[in-house]
Amino acid sequence: MNLMDGALPRPRRGTGSLTKALRLLQEIGCAGPDALRLTELVGRANIDASTAFRMLACLVDEEFVEKVEGKRYRLGRRVFELGLAAGQHFNGHAAARSSLWRLAGRLNMPVTLVMRSRVETVSVESGGPELFPDLVAPIGSRLPIGVDSAGVALLAAMAPGDADALIRTNERRYRAFGRDTARALRGYVDRAKVNGYARTISPVCADVGSVGIIVPGDAAAPTFALSILCDATRLQDGCEMVPTMRDAAQDIAHAIAAAQKGPIEQGH
């Protein structure tokens, strides 16, 4: 089963050392533009300090990780270079950029398109006014699925057992991103199932709310979701934004599907 189609993580294969090194890379990626200290990485990746230090030293030598001022770590240039090559195969979301910007213009709010990546979401496009610049996730930012409203919408669209398993998988990581308890997150998911869209309060700013909906697709569980940021007082009116968001989600779904099929060959 493909994780992008909603399957849960499969049992790990290969060497334990490789798995731990990849976990470190993943946690550094989750920090977005911020660099992390060794102590932060040890806590997030659940790896002992001496092992993490040795692995980070190797990753720095190979330029997959960069050590910056203050003994912090961020992704290195080798990851960027590999990403350029991989982008040729996984850039279907770029076709949705115009639809995303139209939505941002209609609502006059910041809009973000995220993609599910195993137990996380990745910000792949964003646009709109700079109303909450500190809260708009930079492109490439990774979050444990469910931290934002787009992630909640994705969880609500899954089979209950799958969503609960993902929440349990991420439970120890939520606190690093401002979510206090998995129980509160399950409440958001339950309400999203009833409403057909997600409404959340920012875990770092109680004055800012968010509305999230899925982008429809052919897979058993959706891969993409949209979210908008707004003043928290507007959340009770969130349903007024949803029809416009759903229209945009349909446009985005068509654009992504067309891009993934690729150009039609002559003679076919």
C-alpha angles and dihedrals in degrees: 000000000000115000089216088063092058104273119143123244113287124225112286118259130190129035122341090227093058091049091052093048091051089049089056091051090049093052092047088052090051089059090067112198091350120095119224132223121233091252091054092049092048091054096045097043095038092229125136115257099244093051092046091049093053093046093047090051089055092046090050091051090052091046095240087117130031124211111217137185114306094033092281129144132222135166114288135226094265090065089051092050093050089047090058090057094044091048090072089069103034106041101102090118090067088074088064094059096099092050090050093052092047089054091049089051094049094049097031088222136114111270128196132190115207132188125209115243110184105290095353142059124233123207106233104167137011138172146157139080120337095245096136104018095166092054102046107099112235117241109278095026114143126210133179103261110268100033091107132034093259089058091047090052090052092050091049091054093055129086107277094244093051093049093048091049091052091049090051090048091054098035097106091046098053095080091061087061098044101263107130102199141008087226091065090049091052087055090056090049093050091051091048090055090055096043099039091233136057128251120188141164117234109262090221102037121037091196093065126073134185138209120206135187134174125252105233118241144163096258123098089246122029121254101197134049137178128222136182129199120223143156108290091237089067095059092092086060092046091113088066090063096045100078090054090046091049092052089052091046090056091050090048092049091053092047093050093046092050092048093049092053089056128208117330111249118237114262095029 
